[in-house]
XYZ file of C-alpha atoms in Angstrom:
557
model
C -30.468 6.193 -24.075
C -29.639 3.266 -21.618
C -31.875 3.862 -18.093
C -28.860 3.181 -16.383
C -27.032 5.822 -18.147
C -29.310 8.847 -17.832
C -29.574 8.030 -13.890
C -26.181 8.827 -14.301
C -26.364 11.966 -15.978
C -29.266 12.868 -14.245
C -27.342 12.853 -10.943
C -24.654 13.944 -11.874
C -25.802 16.949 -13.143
C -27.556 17.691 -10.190
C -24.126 17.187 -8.283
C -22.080 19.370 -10.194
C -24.320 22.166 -10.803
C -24.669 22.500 -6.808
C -20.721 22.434 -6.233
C -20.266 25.010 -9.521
C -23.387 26.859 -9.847
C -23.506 26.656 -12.703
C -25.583 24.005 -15.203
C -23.481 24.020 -18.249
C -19.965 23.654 -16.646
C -22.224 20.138 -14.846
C -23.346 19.144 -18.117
C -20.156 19.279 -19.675
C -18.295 17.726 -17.095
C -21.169 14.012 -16.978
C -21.091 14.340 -20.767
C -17.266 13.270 -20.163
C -17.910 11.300 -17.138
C -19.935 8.793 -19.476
C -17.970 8.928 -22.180
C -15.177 7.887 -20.149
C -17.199 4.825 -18.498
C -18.451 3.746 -22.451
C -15.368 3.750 -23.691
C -13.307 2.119 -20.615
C -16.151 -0.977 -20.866
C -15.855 -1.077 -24.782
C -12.003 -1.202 -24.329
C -12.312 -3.841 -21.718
C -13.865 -6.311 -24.025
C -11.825 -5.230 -27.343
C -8.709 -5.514 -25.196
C -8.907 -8.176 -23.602
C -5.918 -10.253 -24.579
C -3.827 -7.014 -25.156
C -0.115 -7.182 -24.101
C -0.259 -6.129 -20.280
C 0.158 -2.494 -19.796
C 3.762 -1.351 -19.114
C 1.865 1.320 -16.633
C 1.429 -1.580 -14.379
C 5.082 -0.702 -13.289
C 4.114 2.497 -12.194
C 2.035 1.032 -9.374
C 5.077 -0.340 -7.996
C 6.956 2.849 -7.603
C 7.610 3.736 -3.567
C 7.069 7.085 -4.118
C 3.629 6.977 -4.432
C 3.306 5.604 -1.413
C 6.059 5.123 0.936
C 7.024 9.436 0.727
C 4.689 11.793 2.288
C 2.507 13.213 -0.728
C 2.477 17.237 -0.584
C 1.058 17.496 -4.168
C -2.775 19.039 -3.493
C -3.655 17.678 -7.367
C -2.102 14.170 -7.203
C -4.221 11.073 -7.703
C -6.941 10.052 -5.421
C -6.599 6.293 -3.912
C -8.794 3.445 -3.465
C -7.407 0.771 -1.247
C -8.295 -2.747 -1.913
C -7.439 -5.365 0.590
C -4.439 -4.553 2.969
C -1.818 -2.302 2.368
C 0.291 0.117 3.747
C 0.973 4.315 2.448
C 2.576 7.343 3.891
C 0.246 8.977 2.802
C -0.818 12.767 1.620
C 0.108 15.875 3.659
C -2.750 18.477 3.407
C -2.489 20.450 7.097
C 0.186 21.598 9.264
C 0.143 23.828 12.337
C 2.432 24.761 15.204
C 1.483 24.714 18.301
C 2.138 24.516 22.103
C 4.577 27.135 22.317
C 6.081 25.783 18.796
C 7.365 22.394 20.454
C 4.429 20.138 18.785
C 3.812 20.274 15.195
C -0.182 19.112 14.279
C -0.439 17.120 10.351
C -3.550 15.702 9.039
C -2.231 12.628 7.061
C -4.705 11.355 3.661
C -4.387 8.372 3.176
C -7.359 6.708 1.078
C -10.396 8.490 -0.481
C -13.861 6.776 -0.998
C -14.883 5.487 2.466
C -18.016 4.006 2.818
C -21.154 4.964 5.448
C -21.448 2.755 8.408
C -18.037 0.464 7.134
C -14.820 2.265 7.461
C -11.122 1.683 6.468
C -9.599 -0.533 9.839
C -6.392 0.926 11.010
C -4.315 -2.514 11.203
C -0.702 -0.948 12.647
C 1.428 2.243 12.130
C 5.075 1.876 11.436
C 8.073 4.160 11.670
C 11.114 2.378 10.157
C 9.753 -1.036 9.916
C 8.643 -1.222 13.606
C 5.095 -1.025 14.884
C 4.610 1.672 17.755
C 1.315 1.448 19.771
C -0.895 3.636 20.541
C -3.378 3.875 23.758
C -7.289 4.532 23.579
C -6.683 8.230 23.881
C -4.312 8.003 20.387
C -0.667 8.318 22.529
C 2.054 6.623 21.824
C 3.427 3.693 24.415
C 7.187 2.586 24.273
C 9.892 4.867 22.899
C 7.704 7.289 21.584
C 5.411 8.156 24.636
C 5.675 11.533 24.933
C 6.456 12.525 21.447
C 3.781 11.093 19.125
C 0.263 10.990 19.208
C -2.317 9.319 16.513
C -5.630 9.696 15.519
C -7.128 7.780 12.260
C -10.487 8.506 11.106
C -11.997 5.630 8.745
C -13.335 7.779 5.690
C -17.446 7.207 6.866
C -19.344 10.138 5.460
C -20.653 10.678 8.518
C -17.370 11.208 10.778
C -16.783 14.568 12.809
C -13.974 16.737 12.913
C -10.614 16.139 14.743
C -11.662 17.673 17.865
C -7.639 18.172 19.458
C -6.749 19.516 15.615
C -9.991 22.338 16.022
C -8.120 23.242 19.377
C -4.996 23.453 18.368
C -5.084 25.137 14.992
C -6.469 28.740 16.739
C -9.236 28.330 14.348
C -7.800 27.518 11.469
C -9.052 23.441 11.618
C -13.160 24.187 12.330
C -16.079 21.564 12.809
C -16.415 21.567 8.827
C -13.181 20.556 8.385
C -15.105 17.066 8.461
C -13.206 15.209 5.933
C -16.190 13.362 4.570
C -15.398 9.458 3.210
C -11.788 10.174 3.469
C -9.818 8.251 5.828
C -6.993 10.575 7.225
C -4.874 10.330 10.257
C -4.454 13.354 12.800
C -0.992 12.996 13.435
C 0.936 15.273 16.522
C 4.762 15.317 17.155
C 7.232 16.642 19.279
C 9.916 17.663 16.909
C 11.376 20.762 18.951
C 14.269 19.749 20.815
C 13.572 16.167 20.322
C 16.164 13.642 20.982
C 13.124 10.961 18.855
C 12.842 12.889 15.897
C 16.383 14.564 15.214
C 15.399 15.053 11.853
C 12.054 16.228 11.815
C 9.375 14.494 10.841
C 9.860 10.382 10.123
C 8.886 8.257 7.281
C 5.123 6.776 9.530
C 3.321 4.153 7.708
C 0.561 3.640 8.185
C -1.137 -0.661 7.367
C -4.854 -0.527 6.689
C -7.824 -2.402 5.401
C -9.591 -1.165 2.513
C -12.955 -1.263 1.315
C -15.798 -3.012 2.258
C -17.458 -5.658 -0.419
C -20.456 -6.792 -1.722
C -20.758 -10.346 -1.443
C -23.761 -11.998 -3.492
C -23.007 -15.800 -1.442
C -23.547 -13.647 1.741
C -27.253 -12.404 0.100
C -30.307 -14.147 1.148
C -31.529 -12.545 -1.647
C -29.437 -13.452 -4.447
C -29.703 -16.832 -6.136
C -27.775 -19.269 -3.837
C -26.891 -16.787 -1.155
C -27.253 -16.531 2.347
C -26.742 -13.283 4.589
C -27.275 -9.891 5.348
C -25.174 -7.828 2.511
C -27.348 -6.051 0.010
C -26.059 -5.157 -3.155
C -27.672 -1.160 -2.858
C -26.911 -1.159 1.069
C -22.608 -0.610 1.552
C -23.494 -0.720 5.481
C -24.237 -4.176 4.809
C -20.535 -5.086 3.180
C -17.847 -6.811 4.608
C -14.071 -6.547 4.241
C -12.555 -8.916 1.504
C -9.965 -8.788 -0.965
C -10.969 -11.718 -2.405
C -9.831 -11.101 -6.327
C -13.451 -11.898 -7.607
C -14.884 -9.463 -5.110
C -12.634 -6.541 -6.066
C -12.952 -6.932 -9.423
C -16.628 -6.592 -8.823
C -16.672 -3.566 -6.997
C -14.321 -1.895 -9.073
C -16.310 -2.877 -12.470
C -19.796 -1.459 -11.003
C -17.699 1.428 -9.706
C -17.381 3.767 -7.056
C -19.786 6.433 -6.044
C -19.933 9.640 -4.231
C -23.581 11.764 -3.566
C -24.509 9.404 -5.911
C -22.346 9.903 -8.862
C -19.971 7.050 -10.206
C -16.327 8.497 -9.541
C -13.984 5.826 -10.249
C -14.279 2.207 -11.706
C -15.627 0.981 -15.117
C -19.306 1.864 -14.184
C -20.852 -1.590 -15.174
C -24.241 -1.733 -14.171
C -24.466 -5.050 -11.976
C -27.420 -6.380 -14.406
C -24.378 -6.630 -17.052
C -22.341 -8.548 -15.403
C -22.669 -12.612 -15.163
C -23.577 -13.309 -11.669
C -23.260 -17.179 -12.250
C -19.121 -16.632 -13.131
C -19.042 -14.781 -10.638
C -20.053 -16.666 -7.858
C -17.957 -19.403 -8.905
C -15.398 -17.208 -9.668
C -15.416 -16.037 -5.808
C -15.425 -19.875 -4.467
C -12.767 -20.488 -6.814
C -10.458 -17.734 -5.809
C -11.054 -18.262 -2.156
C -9.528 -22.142 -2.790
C -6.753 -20.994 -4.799
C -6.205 -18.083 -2.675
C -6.395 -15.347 -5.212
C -6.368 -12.193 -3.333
C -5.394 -8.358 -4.477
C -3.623 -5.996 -1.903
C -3.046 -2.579 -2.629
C -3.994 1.175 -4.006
C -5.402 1.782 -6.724
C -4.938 5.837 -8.206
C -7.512 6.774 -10.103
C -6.260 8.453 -12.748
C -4.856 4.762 -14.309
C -7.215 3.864 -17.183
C -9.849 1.678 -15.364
C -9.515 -0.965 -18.298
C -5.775 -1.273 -17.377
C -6.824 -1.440 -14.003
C -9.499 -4.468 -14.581
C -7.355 -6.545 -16.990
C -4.431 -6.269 -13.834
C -7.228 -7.206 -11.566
C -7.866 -10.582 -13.709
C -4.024 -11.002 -13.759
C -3.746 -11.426 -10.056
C -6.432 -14.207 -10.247
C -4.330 -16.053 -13.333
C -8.162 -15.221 -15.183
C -9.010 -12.839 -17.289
C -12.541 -11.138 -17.535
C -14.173 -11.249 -20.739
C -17.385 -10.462 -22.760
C -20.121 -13.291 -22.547
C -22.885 -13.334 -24.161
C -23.397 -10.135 -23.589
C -22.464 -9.579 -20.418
C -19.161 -8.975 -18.539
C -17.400 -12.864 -17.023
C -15.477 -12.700 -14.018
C -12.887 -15.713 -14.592
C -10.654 -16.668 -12.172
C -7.720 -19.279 -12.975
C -8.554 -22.734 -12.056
C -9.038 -25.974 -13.144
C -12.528 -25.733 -14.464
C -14.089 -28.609 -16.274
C -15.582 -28.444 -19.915
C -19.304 -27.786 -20.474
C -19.002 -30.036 -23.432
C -17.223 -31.900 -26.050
C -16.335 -30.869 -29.662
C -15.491 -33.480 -32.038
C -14.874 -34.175 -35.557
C -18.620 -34.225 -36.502
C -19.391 -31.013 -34.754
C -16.997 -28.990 -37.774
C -18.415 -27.049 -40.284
C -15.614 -25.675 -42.070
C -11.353 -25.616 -42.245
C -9.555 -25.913 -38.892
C -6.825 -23.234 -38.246
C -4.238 -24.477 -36.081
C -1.167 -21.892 -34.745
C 0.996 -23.981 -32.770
C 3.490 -22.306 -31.559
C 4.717 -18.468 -30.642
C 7.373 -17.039 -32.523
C 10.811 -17.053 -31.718
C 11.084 -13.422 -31.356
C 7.858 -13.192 -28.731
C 9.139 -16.091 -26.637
C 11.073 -16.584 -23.108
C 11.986 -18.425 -20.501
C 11.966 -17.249 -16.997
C 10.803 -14.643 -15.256
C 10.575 -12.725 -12.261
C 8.035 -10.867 -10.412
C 7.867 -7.591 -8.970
C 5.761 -6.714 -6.146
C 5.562 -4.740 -2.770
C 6.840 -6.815 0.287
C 5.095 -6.423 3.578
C 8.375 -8.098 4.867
C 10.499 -5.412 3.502
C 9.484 -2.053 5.069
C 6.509 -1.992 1.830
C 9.250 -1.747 -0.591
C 9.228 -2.824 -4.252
C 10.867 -6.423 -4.629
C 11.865 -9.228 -6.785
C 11.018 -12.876 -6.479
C 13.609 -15.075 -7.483
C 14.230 -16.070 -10.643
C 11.526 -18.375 -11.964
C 12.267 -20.331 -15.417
C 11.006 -23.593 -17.178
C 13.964 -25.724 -17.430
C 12.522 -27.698 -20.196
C 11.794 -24.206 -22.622
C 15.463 -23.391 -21.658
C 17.018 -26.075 -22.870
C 14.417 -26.050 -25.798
C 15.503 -22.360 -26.815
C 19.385 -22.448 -26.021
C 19.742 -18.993 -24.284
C 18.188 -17.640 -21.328
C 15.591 -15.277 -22.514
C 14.034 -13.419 -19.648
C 10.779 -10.900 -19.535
C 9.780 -8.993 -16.116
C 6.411 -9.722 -14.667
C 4.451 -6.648 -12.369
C 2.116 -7.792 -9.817
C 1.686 -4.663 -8.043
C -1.484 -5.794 -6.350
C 0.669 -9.220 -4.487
C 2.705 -8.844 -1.104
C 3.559 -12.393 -0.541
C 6.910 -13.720 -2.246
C 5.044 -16.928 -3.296
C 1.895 -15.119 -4.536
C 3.512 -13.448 -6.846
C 5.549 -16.102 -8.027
C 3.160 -18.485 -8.829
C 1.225 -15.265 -11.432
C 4.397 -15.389 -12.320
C 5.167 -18.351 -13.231
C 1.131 -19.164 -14.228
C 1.938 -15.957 -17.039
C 5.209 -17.873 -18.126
C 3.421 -21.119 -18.621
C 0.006 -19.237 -20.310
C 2.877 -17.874 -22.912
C 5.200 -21.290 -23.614
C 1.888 -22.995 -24.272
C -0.619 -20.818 -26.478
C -1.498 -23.124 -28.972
C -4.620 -21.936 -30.536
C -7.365 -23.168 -32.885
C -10.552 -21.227 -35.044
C -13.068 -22.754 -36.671
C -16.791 -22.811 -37.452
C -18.270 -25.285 -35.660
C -22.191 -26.351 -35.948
C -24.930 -25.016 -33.851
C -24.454 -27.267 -30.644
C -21.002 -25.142 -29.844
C -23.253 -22.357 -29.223
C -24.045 -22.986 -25.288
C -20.550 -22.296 -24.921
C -19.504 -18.834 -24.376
C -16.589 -16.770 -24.177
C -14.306 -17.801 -21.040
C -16.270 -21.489 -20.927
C -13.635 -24.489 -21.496
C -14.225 -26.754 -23.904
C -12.602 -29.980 -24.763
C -11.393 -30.431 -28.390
C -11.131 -34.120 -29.776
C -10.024 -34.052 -33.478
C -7.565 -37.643 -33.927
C -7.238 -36.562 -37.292
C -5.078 -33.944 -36.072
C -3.280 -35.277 -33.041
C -5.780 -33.254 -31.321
C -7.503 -34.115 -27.554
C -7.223 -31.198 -24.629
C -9.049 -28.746 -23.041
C -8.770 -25.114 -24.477
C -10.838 -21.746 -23.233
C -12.878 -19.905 -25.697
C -11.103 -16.510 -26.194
C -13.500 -15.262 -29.223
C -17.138 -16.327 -30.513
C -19.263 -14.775 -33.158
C -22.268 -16.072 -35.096
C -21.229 -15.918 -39.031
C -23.988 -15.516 -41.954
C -24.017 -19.208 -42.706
C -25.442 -20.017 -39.021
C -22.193 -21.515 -37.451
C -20.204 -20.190 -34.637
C -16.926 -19.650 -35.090
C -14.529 -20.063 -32.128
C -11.112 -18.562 -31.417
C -9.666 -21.214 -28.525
C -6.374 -21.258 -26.735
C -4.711 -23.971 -24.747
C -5.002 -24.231 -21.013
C -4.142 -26.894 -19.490
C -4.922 -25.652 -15.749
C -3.719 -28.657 -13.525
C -0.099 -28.328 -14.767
C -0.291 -24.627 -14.575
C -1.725 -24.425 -10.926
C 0.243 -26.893 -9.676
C 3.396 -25.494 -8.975
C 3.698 -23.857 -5.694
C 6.688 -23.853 -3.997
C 9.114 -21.381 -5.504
C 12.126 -21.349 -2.726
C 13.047 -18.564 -0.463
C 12.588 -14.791 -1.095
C 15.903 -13.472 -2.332
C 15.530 -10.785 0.782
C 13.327 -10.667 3.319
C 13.676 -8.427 6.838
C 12.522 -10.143 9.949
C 9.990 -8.362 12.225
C 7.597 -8.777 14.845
C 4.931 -7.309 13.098
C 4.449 -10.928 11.328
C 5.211 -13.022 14.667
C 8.022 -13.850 13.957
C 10.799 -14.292 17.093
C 14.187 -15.625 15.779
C 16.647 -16.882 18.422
C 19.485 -14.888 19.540
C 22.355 -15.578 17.509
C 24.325 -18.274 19.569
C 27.545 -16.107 19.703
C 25.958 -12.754 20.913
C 25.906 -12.243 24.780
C 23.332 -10.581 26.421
C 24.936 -8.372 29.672
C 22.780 -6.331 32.184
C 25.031 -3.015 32.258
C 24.826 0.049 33.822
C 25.067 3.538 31.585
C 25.617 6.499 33.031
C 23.580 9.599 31.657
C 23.235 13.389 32.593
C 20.299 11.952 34.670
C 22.025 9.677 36.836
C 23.262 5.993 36.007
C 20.506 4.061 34.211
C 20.000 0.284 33.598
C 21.056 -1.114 29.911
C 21.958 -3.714 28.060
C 25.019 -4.275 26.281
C 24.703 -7.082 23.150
C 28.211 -8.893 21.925
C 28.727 -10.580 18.974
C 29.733 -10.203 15.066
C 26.493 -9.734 12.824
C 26.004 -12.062 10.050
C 27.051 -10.119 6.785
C 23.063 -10.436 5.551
C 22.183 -8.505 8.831
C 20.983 -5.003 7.850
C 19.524 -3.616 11.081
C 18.861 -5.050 14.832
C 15.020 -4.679 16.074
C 15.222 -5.214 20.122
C 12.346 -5.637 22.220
C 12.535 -5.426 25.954
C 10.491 -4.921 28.771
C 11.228 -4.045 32.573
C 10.635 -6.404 35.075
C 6.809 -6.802 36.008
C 5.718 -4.657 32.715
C 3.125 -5.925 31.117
C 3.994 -4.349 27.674
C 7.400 -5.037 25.367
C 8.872 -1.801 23.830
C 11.107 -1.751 20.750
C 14.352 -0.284 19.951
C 15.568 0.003 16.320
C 19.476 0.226 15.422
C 21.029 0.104 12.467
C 23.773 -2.237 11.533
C 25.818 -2.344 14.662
C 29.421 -3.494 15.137
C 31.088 -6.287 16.987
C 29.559 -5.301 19.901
């Protein structure tokens, strides 16, 4: 048995059999623990040019994370990069004579000690509300609201207002260890904020910490403080390279691997994946977004790969990290270098072919929502085929309209082009590996491009044989600019300040209320049809701080 392997059974053994009592109901459970991590990292590598998994869609769906979870045995998260979630109801209590209502919010699992989750903005309805040192709400909702987030580190205490107001139902133990929750408090009792009861709050975070090996003075060719055994050393990233990383290794609680593909780090090519990391940081390959952990992990690592247009592969032994760019060709393979037939598949059939495309993806710009891009489409294959022939492309892990476009359109390409060759070659093809690019000059068969090594074996004759496919990264890469998003809401979350429409009049106008006559402002004009909602933000004279008012379509005036 594999070191690495009975470390793992060895601890978690020990884990379980404290939290059940009981040995055999331990041993049971790591006997399918590592049967699950073998067979996710033997899948990985026999899958890895599998059709992508129609379960990627399910990522996508807003009820996962834009609804309030009340489901005790749904999915754990792991949030990679920055994204935004409702979250995971699991307290509520009444209090102060019934007018407040205490919930504790969770809203990622697997925090790390020393190197929480950041708490980037909450958001009721598409607009930010602050919040002072103390966790109350400024603006419209001073008064009424009142947040407290709590990063996930192992180490954090109890919400000390929650073990107040719960009459001792929310103690000191009630600790929460590495899961990052928010204590949330709100006035719903006669509340002229929250009609309705409780609203949809989102809440924008950054996930996990990474290792970086270019940021370890003790790796080859790095330079830092991070330590691969040492998370307090980690810094946030969602570099693509970096997440796919951390999630192959996996994730660990007390020791014992709890999500991931549990690749020991001595497994996987360090040298791909430092370039890997450089490359994706140029290309700007990133991955935003939760990750439930009861998706199969393989799934999980071949979407990874996706959102880097790479793949990850097995090479020589070891798990690649690829990421898509224009890498050059460790060497040359020419007519002299064959030792055997040439099999040549030019073309994909009719029936597997299409066109265009579109992406689907969750928009920071549209309340976290699940979008489309526009359509994307190769007006040369459209012409060549005769009909538009259209497949839908998930990239549940992108937020930016152009991001996911350009997987988009990098998958599209990857498919109208997968001309692929196997063949024996002699013994000097075998310093390439799986992943490498190679450059293929054959005249004798109109041959001379650059293809990536998909498949290599040794055969009993002493040649290696090598499944290629066509990549031809500059034209793939290139394309960038894919037009405005179809939709897109305008906020000042993203700094953005639009003008006031040139026909709407601002007027200083007094309302009266059951208080007494207050100051307002009356706004004239006829909306654009495209206008869904008006976000106003205002401020009274000598204030330091802007507060926001959200309406919903409004009329001509």
């Amino acid at each position: 048995m594999p070191q690495a392997v009975a470390a793992v059974i060895a601890a978690a053994t020990a884990f379980f059999t404290t939290a059940t009592g009981s040995a055999i109901i331990g041993t049971f459970i790591v006997k399918t623990l590592v049967a699950v991590a073998i067979n996710a990292a033997i899948s990985l590598v026999a899958n890895a040019f599998a059709p992508k998994p129609d379960a990627a869609l399910s990522l996508l769906d807003p009820a996962q994370f834009n609804n309030v979870n009340a489901d005790p045995l749904s999915a754990r998260f792991i949030l990679y990069g920055e994204s935004a979630i409702a979250g995971e109801a699991v307290y509520e209590h009444l209090h102060a004579d019934r007018e407040w209502v205490t919930r504790i919010v969770q809203l990622a699992d697997f925090g790390q000690i020393g190197n929480p989750h950041d708490l980037v903005r909450v958001e009721i309805e598409g607009v930010v509300v602050s919040f002072d040192g103390a966790g109350n709400a400024t603006g419209i909702y001073a008064g009424y609201l009142k947040c407290r987030f709590y990063g996930g580190d192992p180490n954090q205490t109890a919400d000390a207002a929650t073990i107040t107001n719960s009459g001792g139902e929310w103690t000191s133990a009630h600790r929460g260890r590495s899961c990052v929750y928010a204590a949330l408090e709100a006035k719903l009792s006669n509340s002229d904020r929250f009609p309705g009861g409780w609203p949809t709050i989102m809440f924008v975070m950054r996930g996990r910490r990474l290792y970086n090996p270019l940021l370890d003075s003790t790796a080859p060719g790095g330079s830092g403080a991070h330590r691969l055994d040492d998370e307090s050393t980690w810094a946030y990233s969602n570099n693509a390279a970096l997440v796919i990383f951390d999630y192959a290794r996996g994730i660990s609680v007390n020791g014992v691997r709890v999500a991931g593909t549990h690749i020991p780090a001595d497994l996987i090519d360090m040298d791909w994946l430092r370039a890997s990391i450089a490359a994706a940081a140029a290309e700007g390959w990133t991955i935003n977004g939760f990750v439930p952990t009861d998706n199969d992990p393989a799934e999980i690592l071949k979407s990874f790969a996706m959102h880097m247009a790479g793949r990850v592969a097995s090479r020589k032994g070891k798990l690649a990290i690829v990421a898509g760019y224009d890498w050059p060709a460790i060497l040359t393979l020419e007519a002299d270098d064959l030792a055997g037939a040439l099999s040549v598949t030019p073309f994909r059939g009719w029936r597997d072919a299409y066109n265009q495309t579109r992406a689907s993806y969750r928009s920071e710009l549209d309340d976290w929502g699940p979008v489309e891009t526009n359509l994307i489409a190769g007006d040369d294959w459209l012409a060549e085929d005769g009909e538009e022939l259209e497949r839908p492309f998930a990239a549940p892990f992108a937020t930016a309209h152009d991001k996911a476009a350009r997987l988009a359109w990098v998958d599209l390409y990857r498919e109208r082009t997968p001309s692929t060759i196997e063949a024996p070659w002699k013994l000097r093809a075998a310093e390439a590996g799986e992943a490498d690019i190679v450059r293929v000059r054959l005249p004798q068969y109109d041959i001379d491009r650059a293809y990536e090594i998909t498949g290599r074996a040794l055969n009993v004759l002493g040649f290696v044989t090598l499944s290629l496919r066509e990549w031809d990264a500059s034209a793939a890469l290139a394309r960038t600019d894919f037009g405005t998003p179809p939709s897109q809401s305008v906020s000042d979350r993203n700094g953005i300040t639009p003008d006031t429409p040139v026909d709407w009049g601002l007027t200083p106008t007094p309302v009266d209320s059951p208080t007494g006559t207050l100051p307002g402002i009356v706004i004239a004009g006829a909306p654009p049809e495209w206008v869904d909602g008006v976000v106003i933000e205002w401020r009274e004279n000598g204030a330091a701080d802007w507060q926001t008012l959200q309406d919903t379509r409004p009329e001509t005036t």
